[in-house]
Short mmCIF file of C-alpha atoms and ligand atoms in Angstrom, two decimals:
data_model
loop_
_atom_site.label_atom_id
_atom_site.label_comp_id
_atom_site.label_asym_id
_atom_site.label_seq_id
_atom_site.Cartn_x
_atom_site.Cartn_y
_atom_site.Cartn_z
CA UNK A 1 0.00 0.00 0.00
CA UNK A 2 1.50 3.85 -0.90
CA UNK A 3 1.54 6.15 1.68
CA UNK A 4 1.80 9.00 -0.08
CA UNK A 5 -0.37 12.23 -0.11
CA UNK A 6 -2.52 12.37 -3.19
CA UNK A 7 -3.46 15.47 -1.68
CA UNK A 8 -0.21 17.23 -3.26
CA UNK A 9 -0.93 17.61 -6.96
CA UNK A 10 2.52 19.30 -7.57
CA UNK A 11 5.62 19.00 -5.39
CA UNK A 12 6.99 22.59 -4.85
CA UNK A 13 9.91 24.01 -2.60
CA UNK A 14 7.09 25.20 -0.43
CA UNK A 15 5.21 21.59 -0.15
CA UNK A 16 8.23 20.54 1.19
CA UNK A 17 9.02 22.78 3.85
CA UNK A 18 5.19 22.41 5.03
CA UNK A 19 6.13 18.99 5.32
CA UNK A 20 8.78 19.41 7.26
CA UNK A 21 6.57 22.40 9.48
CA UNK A 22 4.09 19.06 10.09
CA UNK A 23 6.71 16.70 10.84
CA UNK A 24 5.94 14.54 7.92
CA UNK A 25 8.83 12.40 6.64
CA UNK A 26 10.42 13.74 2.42
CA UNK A 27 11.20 10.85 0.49
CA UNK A 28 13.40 11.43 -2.44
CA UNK A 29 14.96 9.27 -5.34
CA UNK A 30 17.27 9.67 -7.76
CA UNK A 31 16.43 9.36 -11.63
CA UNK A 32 17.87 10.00 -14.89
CA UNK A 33 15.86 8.86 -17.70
CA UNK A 34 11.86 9.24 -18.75
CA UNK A 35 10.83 5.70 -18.04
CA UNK A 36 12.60 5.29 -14.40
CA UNK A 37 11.27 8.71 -14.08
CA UNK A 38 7.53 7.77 -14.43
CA UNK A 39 7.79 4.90 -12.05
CA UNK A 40 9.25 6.92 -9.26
CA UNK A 41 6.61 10.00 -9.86
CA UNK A 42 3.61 7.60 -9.96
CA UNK A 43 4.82 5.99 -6.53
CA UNK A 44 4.17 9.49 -5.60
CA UNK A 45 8.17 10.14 -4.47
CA UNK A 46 8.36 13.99 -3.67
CA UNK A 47 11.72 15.27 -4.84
CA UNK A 48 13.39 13.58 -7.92
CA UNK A 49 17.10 14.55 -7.63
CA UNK A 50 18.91 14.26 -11.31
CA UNK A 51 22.32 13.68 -9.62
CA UNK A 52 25.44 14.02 -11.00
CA UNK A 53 25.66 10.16 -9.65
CA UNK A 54 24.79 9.28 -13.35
CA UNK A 55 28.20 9.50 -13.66
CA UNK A 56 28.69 6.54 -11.93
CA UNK A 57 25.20 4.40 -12.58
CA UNK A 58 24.91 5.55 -16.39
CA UNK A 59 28.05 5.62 -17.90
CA UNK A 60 30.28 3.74 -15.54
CA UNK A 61 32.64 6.28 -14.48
CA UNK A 62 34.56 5.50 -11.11
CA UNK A 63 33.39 8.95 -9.69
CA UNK A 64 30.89 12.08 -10.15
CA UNK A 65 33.73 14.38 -11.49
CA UNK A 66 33.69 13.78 -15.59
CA UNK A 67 29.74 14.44 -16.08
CA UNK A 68 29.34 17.46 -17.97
CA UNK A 69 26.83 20.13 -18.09
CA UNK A 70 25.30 19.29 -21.68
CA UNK A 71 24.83 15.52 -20.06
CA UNK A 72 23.26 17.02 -17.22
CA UNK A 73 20.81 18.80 -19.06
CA UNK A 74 20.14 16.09 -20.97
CA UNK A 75 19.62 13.57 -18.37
CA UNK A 76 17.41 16.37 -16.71
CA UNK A 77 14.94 16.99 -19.85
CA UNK A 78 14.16 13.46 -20.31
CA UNK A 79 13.47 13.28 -16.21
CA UNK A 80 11.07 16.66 -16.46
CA UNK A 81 9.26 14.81 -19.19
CA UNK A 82 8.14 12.11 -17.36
CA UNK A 83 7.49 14.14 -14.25
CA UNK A 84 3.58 15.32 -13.30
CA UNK A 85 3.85 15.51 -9.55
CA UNK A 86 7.62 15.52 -8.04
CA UNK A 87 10.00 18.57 -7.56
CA UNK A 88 13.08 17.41 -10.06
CA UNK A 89 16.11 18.72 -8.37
CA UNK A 90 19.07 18.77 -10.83
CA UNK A 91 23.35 18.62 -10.19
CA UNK A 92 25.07 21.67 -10.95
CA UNK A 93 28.11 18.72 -12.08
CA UNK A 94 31.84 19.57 -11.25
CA UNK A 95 33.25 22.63 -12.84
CA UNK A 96 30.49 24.22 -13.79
CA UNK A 97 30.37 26.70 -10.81
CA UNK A 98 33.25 26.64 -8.25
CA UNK A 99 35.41 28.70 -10.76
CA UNK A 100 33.69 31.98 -10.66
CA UNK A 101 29.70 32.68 -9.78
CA UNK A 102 29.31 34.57 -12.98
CA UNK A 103 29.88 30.94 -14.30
CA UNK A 104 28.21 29.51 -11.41
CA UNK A 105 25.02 31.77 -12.60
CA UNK A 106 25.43 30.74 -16.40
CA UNK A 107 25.40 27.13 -15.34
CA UNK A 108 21.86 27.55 -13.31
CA UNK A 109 20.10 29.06 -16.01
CA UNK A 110 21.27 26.68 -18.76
CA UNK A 111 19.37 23.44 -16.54
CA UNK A 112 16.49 25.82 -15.47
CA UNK A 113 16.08 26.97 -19.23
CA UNK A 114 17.02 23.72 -21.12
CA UNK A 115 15.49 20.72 -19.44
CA UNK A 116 12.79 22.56 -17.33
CA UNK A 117 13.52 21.35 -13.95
CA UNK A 118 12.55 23.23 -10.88
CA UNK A 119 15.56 23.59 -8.97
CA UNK A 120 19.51 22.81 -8.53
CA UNK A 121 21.54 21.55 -6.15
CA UNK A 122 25.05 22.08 -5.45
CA UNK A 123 27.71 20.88 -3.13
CA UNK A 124 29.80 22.85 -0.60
CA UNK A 125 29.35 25.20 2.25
CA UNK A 126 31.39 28.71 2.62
CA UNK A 127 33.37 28.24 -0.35
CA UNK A 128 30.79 28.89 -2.95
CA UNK A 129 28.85 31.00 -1.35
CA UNK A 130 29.23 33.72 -3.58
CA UNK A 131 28.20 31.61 -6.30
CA UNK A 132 24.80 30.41 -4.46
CA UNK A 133 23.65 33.91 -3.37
CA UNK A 134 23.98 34.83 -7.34
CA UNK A 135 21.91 31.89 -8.72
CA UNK A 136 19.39 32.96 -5.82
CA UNK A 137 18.71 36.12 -6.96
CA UNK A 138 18.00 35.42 -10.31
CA UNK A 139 15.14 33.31 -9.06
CA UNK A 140 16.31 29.69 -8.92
CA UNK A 141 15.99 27.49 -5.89
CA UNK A 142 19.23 26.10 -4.81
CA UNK A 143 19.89 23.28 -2.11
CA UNK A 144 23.15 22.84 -0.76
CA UNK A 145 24.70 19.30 0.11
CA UNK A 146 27.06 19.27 3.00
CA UNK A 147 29.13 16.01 4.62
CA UNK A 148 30.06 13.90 1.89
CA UNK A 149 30.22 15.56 -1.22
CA UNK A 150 31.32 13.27 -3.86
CA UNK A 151 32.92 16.02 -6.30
CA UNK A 152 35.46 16.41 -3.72
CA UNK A 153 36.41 12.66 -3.61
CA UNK A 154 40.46 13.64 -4.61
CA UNK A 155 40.51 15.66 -1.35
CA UNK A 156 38.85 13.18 1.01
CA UNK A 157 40.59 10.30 -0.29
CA UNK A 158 37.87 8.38 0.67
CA UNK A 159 33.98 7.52 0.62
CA UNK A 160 34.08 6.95 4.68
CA UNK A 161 31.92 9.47 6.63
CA UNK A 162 32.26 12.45 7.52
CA UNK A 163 32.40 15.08 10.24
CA UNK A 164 33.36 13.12 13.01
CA UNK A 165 35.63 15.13 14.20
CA UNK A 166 34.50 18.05 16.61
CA UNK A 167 35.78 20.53 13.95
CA UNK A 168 34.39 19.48 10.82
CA UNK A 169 31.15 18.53 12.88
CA UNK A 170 30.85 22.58 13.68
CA UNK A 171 32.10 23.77 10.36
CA UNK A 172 29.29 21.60 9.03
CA UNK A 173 26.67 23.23 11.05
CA UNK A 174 28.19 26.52 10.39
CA UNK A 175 27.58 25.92 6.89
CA UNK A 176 24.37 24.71 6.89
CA UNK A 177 23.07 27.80 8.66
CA UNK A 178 25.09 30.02 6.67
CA UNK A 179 22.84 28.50 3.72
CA UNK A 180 19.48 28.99 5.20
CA UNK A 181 20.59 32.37 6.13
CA UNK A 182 21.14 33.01 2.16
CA UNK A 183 18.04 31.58 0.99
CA UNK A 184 17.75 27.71 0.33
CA UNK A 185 15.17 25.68 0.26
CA UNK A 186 16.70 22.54 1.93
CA UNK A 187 20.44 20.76 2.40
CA UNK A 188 21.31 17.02 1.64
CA UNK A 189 23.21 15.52 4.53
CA UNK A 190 25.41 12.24 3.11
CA UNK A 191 27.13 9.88 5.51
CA UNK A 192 27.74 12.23 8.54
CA UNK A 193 26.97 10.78 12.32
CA UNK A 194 23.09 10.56 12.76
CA UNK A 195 23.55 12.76 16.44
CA UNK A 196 25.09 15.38 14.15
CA UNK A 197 22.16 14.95 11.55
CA UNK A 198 19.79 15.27 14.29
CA UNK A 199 21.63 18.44 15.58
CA UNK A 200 21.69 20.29 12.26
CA UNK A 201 18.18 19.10 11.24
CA UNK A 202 16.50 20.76 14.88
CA UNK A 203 19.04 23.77 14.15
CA UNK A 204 17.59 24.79 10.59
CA UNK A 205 13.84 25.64 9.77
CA UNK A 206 14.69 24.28 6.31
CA UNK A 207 13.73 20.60 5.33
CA UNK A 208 17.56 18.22 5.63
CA UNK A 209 17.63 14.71 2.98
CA UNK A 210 19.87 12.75 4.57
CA UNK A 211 21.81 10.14 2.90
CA UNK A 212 23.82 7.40 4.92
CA UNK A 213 22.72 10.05 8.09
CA UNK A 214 20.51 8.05 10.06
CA UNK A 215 16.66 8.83 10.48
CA UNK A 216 16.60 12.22 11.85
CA UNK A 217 16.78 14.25 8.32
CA UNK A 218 13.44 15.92 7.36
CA UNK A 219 13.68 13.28 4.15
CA UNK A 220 15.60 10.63 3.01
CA UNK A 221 17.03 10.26 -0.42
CA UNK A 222 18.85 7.26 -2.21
CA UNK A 223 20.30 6.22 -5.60
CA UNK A 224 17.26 4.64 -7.21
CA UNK A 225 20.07 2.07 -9.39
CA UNK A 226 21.26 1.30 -5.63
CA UNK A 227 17.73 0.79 -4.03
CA UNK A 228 16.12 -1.16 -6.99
CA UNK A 229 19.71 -3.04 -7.01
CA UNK A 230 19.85 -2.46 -10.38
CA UNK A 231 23.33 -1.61 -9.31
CA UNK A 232 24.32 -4.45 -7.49
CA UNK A 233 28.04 -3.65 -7.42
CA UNK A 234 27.65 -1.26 -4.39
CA UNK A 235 26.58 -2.43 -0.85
CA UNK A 236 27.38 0.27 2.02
CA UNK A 237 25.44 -0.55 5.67
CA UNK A 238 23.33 2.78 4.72
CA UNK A 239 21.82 1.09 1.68
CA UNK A 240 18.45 -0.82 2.10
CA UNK A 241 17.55 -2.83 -1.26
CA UNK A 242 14.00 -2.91 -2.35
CA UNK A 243 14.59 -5.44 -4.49
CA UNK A 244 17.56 -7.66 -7.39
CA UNK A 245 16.71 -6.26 -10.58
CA UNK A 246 19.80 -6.96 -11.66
CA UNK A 247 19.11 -10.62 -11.46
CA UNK A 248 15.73 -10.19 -12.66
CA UNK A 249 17.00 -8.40 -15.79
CA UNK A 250 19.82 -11.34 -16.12
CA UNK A 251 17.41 -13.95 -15.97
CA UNK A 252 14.76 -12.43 -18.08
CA UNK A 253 17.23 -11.86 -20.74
CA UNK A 254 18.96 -15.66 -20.39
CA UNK A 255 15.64 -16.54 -20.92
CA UNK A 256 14.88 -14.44 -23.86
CA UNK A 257 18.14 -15.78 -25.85
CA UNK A 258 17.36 -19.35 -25.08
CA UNK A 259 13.88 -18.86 -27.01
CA UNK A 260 15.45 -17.09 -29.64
CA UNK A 261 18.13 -19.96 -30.21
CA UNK A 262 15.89 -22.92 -29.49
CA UNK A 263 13.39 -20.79 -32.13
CA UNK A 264 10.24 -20.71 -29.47
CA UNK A 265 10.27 -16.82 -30.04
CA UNK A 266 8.32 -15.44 -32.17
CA UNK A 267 5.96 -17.87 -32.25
CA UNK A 268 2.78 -17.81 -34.42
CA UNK A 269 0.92 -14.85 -32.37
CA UNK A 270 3.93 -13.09 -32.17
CA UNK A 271 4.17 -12.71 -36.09
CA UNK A 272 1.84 -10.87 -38.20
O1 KIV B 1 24.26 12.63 -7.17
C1 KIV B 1 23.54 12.09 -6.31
O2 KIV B 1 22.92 11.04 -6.52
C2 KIV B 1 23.44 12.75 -5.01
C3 KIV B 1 22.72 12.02 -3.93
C4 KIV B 1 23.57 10.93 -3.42
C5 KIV B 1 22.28 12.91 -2.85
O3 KIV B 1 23.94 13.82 -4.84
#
């Protein structure tokens, strides 16, 4: 049975911070493509995020950093076409605004003009500040994504969580405020403690999506190849699979070249 509220026609920035105002749970996928698209708006999912994480699921890169802007835009058109009820969220993807946030600005209205999504996201805290403040004011909702933030990979060195330490843990807070202050509309938290989740998440009026940050984030979000394992190359504890398409795929398909070679497909009703 769906639990969702077919009360909300169409997801908006502001449906989601009156969910977090009732202390109703956010539940948010990933998708980049029309058809996974439909399925995850008709299970009535409020935010799809188009995240540069097609990178990795889509073309088989080791990490976020080579997606480009164009593929971005194109991954995000084919979502927004699919889309009747979700808020699609889209990746500003590596490069495309830490340089300058004149460029930052440029990227913003390029996915807000060419695939007709409703918002970006971007990662970082103080250090692009500049550039979130400028895609604000030209009208486009921006969440930030604090903790983990995969575009940074070459710095961390490593996917393990984040912020344990006292320091990072207050920067991280620090930052998340500091983007309220400035205007957005809500902050993914990925793999940080869930005390410090729970912290930041009473701290900001704003809805948090945690990933891999325990329960206490206003929403949770996960990679939809991950969750439908689809994907079944990546395991971490955070992950909860909904099901082994991959092995349903694999055995669907065995089974479709056996009946092509043993000749039982087409068979008579198949053929005109
Ligand atoms: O790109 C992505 O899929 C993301 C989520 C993990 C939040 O940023």
């Amino acid at each position: 049975m769906s639990v969702h509220n077919p009360d909300i026609k169409r997801v908006t920035t502001h449906t989601i911070q009156e969910l977090k105002n009732k202390g109703e749970k956010i539940s948010a996928l990933t998708a980049y493509d029309y058809s996974m698209a439909r399925a995850v708006d008709a299970a009535g999912v409020e935010v799809i995020l188009v995240g540069d994480s097609a990178s990795n699921v889509m073309a088989g890169h080791e990490t976020t950093l080579p997606i480009t802007l164009d593929q971005m835009i194109y991954h995000a058109s084919s979502v927004v076409r699919a889309v009747k009820r979700a808020l699609v969220v889209v990746d500003l993807p590596f490069g495309s605004y830490q340089g300058n946030s004149a460029e930052a600005l440029r990227s913003a209205i390029r996915i807000m003009k060419e695939s007709g999504a409703h918002a970006i996201k971007l990662e970082g805290g103080q250090e692009i500040r500049e550039s979130i403040v400028r895609i604000l004011s030209a009208g486009v909702p921006v969440m930030g994504h604090l903790g983990l933030t995969p575009q940074s990979i070459y710095k961390f060195g490593t996917y393990a969580v984040r912020a344990r330490e006292e320091a990072e843990a207050a920067k991280l807070m620090t930052d998340a405020q500091m983007l309220e202050e400035i205007g957005c509309f809500g902050v993914v938290l990925e793999k940080i403690p869930a005390a410090l989740t729970k912290q930041v998440s009473q701290a900001l009026q704003i809805p948090t999506i945690g990933i891999g940050a325990g329960p206490d984030a206003d929403g949770q979000i996960l990679v939809v190849h991950d969750m439908l394992g689809i994907n079944n190359e990546f395991k971490p504890r955070f992950l909860r699979q909904y099901a082994d398409l991959h092995s349903v795929m694999k055995q669907a398909i065995t089974n479709y070249v056996d009946d092509v070679k043993s000749r039982d497909f087409p068979n008579e009703k198949e053929a005109y």
